[in-house]
Short mmCIF file of C-alpha atoms and ligand atoms in Angstrom, two decimals:
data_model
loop_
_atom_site.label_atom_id
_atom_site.label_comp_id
_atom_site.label_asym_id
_atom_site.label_seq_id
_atom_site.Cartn_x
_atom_site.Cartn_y
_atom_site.Cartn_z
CA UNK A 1 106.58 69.29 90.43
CA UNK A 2 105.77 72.87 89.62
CA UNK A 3 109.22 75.66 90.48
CA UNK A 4 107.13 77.45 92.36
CA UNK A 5 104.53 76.54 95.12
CA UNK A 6 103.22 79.08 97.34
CA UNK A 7 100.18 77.64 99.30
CA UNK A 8 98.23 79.32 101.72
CA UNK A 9 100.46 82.84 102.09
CA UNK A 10 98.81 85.27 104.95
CA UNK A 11 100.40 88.96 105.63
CA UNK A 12 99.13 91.83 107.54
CA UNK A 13 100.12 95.19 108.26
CA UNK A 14 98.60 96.26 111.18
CA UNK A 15 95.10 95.62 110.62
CA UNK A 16 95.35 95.68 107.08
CA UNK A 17 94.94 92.20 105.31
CA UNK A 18 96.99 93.00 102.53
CA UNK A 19 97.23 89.05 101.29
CA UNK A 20 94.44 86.40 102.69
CA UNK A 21 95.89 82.74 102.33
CA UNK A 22 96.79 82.78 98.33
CA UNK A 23 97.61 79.89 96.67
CA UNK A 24 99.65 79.88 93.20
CA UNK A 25 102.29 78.06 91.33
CA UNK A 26 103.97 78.47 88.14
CA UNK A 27 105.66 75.49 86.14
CA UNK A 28 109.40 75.46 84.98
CA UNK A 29 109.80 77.96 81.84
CA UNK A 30 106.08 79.12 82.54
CA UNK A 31 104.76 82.74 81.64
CA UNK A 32 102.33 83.30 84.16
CA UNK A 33 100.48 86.90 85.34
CA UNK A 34 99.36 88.45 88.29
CA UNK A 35 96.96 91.54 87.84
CA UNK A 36 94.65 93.48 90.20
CA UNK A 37 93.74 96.70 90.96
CA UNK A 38 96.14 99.19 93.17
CA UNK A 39 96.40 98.07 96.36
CA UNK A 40 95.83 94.74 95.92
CA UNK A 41 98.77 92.40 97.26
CA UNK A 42 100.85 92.33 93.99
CA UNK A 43 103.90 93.71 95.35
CA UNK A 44 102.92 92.25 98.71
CA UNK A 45 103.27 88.79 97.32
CA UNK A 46 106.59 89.79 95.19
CA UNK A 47 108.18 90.54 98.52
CA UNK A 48 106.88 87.09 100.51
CA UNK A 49 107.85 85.32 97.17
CA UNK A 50 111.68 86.61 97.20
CA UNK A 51 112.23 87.19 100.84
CA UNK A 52 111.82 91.15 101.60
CA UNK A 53 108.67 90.03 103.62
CA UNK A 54 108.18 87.28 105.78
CA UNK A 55 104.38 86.02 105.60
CA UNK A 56 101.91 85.83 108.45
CA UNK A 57 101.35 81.99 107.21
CA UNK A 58 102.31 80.13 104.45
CA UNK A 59 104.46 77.88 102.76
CA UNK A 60 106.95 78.75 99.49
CA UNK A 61 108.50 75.54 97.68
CA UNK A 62 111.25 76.58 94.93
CA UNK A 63 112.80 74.11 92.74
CA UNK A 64 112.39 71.93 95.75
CA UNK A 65 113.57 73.78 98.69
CA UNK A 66 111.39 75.31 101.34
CA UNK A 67 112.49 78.74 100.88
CA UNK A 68 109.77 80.75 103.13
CA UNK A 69 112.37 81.06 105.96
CA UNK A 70 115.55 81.96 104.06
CA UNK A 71 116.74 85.11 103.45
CA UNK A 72 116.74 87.25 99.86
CA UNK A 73 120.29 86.08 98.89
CA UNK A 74 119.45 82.84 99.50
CA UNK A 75 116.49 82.49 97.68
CA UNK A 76 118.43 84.70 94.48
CA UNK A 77 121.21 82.00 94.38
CA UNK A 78 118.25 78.98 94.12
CA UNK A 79 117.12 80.99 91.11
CA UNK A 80 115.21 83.77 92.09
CA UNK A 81 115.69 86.79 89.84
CA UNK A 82 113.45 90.01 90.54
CA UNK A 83 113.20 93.57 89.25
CA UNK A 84 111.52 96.37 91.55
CA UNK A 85 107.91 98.63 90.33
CA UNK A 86 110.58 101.70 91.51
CA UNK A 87 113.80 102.09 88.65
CA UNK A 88 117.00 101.40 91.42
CA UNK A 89 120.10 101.99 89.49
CA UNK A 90 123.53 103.62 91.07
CA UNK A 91 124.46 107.33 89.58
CA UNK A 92 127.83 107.28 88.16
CA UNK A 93 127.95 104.10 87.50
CA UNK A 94 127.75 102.30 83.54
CA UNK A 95 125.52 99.67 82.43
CA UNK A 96 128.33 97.06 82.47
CA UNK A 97 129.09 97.90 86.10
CA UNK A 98 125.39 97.34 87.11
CA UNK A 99 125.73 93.95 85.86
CA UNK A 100 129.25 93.07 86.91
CA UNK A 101 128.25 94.04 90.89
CA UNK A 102 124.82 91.62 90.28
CA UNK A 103 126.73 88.63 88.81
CA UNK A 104 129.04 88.98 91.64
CA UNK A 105 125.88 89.13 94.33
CA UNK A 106 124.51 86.23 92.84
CA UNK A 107 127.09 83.63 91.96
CA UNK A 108 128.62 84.96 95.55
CA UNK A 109 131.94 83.15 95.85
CA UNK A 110 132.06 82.42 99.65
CA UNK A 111 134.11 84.84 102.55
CA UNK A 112 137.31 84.38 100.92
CA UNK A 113 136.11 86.05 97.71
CA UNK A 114 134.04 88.89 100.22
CA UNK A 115 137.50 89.29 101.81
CA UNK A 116 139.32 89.86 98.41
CA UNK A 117 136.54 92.69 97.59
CA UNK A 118 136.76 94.66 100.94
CA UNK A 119 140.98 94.49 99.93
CA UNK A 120 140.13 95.72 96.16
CA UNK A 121 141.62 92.27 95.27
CA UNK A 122 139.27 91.27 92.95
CA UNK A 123 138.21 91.90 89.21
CA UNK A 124 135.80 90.51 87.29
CA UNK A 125 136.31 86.59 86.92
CA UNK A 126 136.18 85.21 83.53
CA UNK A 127 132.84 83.57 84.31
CA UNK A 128 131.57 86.97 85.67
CA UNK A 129 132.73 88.88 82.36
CA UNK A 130 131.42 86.05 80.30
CA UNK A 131 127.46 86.74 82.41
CA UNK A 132 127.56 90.03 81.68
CA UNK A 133 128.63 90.00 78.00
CA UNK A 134 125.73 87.47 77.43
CA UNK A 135 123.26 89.26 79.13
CA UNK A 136 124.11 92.54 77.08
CA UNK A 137 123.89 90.60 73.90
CA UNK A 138 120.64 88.97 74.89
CA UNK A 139 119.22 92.54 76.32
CA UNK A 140 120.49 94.77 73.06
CA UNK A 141 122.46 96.65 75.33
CA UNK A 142 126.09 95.90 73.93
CA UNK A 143 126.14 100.40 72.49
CA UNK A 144 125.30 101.78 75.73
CA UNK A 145 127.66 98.78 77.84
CA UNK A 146 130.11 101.60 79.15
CA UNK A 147 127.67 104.51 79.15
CA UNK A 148 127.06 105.80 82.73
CA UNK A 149 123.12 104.84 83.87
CA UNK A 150 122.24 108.66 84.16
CA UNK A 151 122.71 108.82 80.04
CA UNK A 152 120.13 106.18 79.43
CA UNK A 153 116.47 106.53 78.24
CA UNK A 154 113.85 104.84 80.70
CA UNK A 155 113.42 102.14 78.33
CA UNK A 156 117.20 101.50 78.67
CA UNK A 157 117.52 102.00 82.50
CA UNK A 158 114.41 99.42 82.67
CA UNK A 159 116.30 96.92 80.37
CA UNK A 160 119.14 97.62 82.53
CA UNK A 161 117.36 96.60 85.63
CA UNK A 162 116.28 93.50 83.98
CA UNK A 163 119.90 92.71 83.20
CA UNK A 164 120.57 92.87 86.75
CA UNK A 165 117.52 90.66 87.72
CA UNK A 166 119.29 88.06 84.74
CA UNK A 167 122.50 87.75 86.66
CA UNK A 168 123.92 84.01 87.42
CA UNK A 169 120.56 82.85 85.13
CA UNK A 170 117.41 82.84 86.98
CA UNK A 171 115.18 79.78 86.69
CA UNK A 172 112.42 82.72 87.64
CA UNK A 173 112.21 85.98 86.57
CA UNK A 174 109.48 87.87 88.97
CA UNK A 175 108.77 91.23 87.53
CA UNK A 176 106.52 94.20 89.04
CA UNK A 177 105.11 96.55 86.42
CA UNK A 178 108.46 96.79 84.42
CA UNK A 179 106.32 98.76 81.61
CA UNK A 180 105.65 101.88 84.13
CA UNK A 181 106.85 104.85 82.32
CA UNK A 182 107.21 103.17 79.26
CA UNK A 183 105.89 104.14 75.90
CA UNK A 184 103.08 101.74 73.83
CA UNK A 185 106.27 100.73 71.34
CA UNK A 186 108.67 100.90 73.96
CA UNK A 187 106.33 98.44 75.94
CA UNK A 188 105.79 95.84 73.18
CA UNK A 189 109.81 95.87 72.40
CA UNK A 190 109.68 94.99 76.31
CA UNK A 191 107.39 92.02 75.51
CA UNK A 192 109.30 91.06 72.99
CA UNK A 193 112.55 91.13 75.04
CA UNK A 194 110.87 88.98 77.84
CA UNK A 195 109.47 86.40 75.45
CA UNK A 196 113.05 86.04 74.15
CA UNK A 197 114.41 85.69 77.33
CA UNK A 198 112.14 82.94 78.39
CA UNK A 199 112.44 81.39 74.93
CA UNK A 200 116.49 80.98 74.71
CA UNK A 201 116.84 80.20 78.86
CA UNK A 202 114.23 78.87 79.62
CA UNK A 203 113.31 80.51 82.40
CA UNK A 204 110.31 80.97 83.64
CA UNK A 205 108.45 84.50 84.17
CA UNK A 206 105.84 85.99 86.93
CA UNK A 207 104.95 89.37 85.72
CA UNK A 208 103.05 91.81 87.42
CA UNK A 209 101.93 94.57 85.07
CA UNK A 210 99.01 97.10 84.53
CA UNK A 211 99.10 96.89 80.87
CA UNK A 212 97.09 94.54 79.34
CA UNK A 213 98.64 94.61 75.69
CA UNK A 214 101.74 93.64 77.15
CA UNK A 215 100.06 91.15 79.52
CA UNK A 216 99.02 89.62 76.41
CA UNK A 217 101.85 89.65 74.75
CA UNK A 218 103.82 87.90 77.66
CA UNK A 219 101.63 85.28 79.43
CA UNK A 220 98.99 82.68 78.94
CA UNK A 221 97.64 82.29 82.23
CA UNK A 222 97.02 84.90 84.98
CA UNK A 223 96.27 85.01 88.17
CA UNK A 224 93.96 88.38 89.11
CA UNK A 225 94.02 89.47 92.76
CA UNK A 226 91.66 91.96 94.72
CA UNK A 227 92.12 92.95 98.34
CA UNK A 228 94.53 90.29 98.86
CA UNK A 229 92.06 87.96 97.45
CA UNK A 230 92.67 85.75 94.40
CA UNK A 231 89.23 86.53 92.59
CA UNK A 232 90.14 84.48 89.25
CA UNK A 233 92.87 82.21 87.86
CA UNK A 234 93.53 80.53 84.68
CA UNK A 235 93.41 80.74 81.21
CA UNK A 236 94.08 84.84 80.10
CA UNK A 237 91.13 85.28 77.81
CA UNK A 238 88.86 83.05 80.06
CA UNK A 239 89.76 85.15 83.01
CA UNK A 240 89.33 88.21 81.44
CA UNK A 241 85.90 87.31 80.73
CA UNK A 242 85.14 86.79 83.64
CA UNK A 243 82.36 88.99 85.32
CA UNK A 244 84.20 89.18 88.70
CA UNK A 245 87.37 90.11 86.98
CA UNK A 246 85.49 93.01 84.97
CA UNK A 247 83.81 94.18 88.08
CA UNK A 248 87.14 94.51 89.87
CA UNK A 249 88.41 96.39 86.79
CA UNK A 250 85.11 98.99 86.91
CA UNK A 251 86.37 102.11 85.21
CA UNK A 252 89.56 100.54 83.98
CA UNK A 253 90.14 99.05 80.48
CA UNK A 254 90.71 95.38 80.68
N1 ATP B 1 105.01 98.01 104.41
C1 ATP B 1 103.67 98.23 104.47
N2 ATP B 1 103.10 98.76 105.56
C2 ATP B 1 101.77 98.98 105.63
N3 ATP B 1 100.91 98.68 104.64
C3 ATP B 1 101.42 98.15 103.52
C4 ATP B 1 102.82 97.91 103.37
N4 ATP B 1 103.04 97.37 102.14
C5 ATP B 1 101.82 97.29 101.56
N5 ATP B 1 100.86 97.75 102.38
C6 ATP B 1 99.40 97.79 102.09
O1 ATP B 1 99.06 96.50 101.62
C7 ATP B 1 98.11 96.60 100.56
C8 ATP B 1 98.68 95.94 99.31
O2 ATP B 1 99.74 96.74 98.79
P1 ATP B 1 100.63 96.32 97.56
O3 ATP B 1 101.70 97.35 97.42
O4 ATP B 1 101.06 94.92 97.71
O5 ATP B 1 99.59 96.44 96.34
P2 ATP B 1 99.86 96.36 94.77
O6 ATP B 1 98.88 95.39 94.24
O7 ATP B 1 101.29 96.11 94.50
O8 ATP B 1 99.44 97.83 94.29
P3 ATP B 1 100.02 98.73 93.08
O9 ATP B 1 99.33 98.24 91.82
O10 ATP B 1 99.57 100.11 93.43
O11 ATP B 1 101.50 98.58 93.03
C9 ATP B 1 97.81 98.08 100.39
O12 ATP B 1 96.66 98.37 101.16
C10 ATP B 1 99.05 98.74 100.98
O13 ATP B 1 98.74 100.02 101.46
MG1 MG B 2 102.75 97.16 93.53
#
């Protein structure tokens, strides 16, 4: 059984087909791609994949569940983990606190623990402390760990937001074009980051991304969409090859 299963997802806005009945799945600890031009239903499908869309039509089967109908949260404590194309991190605030608040989101902890927060009750549990020391080992982020988020380089404050997508260990890791703004070395340190991620957890990745060296770097099969159609699929350097695929790319290096 693959984790993920999405058969047959349909969403519109307006009159504007921006996804027409895509199928795709990706296996447990999988690296798999998405690609397309702007416009073409990446983000779309991020957001019927982890619940900030619902979908015209469609089914989504994660680790088992039927998760098309459930909300975000939901679908995050199955093992959803998800970073955003747009850097959202909280001014003020350090890189350890960014990960404390999404350990606490995702593990959740019932109304009881909810209560305690509203009443300022509740530190960090030993378990939450224990998530985010891992994930700034894992991330390279143990220096900056108390430095406020505005300090950061945009490498950092992206590695930071993939920290927060880590939190309460993700059996997928869905992320949309986390090399935007990056530099070429910055970007392959990125790779290499994801690739480490995946190796030591396990868990499986769904990236998104405009560039191809990284895309390379990451995955070994990729999906490529156009107009909310999905044009090719498989292996990377078959699909790439592909004549379609080239022709959707016109004017862009593939
Ligand atoms: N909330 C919305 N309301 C109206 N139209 C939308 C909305 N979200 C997306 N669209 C439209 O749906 C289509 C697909 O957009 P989407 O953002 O999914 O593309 P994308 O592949 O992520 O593009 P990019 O590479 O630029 O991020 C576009 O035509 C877009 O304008
Ligand atoms: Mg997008």
């Amino acid at each position: 059984m693959a984790l993920l299963e999405a058969i047959g997802i349909a969403k519109s806005f307006g009159g504007i087909h921006a996804l027409s009945e895509l199928s795709l799945r990706v296996e447990a600890g999988e690296a798999v791609g998405l690609v397309g031009p702007n416009g073409a239903g990446k983000t779309t499908l991020f957001n019927c994949l982890n619940g900030v869309e619902r979908p015209d039509t469609g089914t989504v089967i994660f680790a088992g569940h039927r998760i098309d109908g459930l909300p975000i949260h939901r679908r995050a404590r199955l093992g959803i983990g998800r970073t955003f194309q747009r850097l959202e991190l909280f001014s003020g605030l350090t890189v350890r606190d960014h990960l404390l608040v999404a350990e606490r989101v995702r593990r959740g902890g019932g109304r009881m623990r909810v209560w305690r927060d509203l009443l300022d009750m509740g530190g960090p549990t030993a378990q939450e402390q224990a998530g985010v020391d891992r994930t700034l080992d894992l991330l390279g982020l143990v220096p900056v760990a108390e430095t406020v988020v505005d300090a950061l380089t945009l490498g950092q404050g992206r590695l930071v937001e993939l920290g927060r997508a880590l939190a309460g260990e993700p059996l997928l890791l869905m992320l949309d074009e986390p090399s935007s703004g990056l530099d070429t070395s910055e970007a392959s340190e990125l790779a290499g980051v994801l690739n480490k991620v995946r190796h030591d957890s396990g868990t499986a990745i769904l990236l998104v991304e405009h560039d191809m060296d990284m895309v390379h770097q990451v995955v070994s099969r990729l999906y490529v969409l156009d107009l909310g159609h999905l044009i090719a699929e498989g292996d990377i350097d078959k699909v790439l090859a592909d004549p379609k695929v080239r022709s959707a790319y016109l004017g862009q290096e593939v």
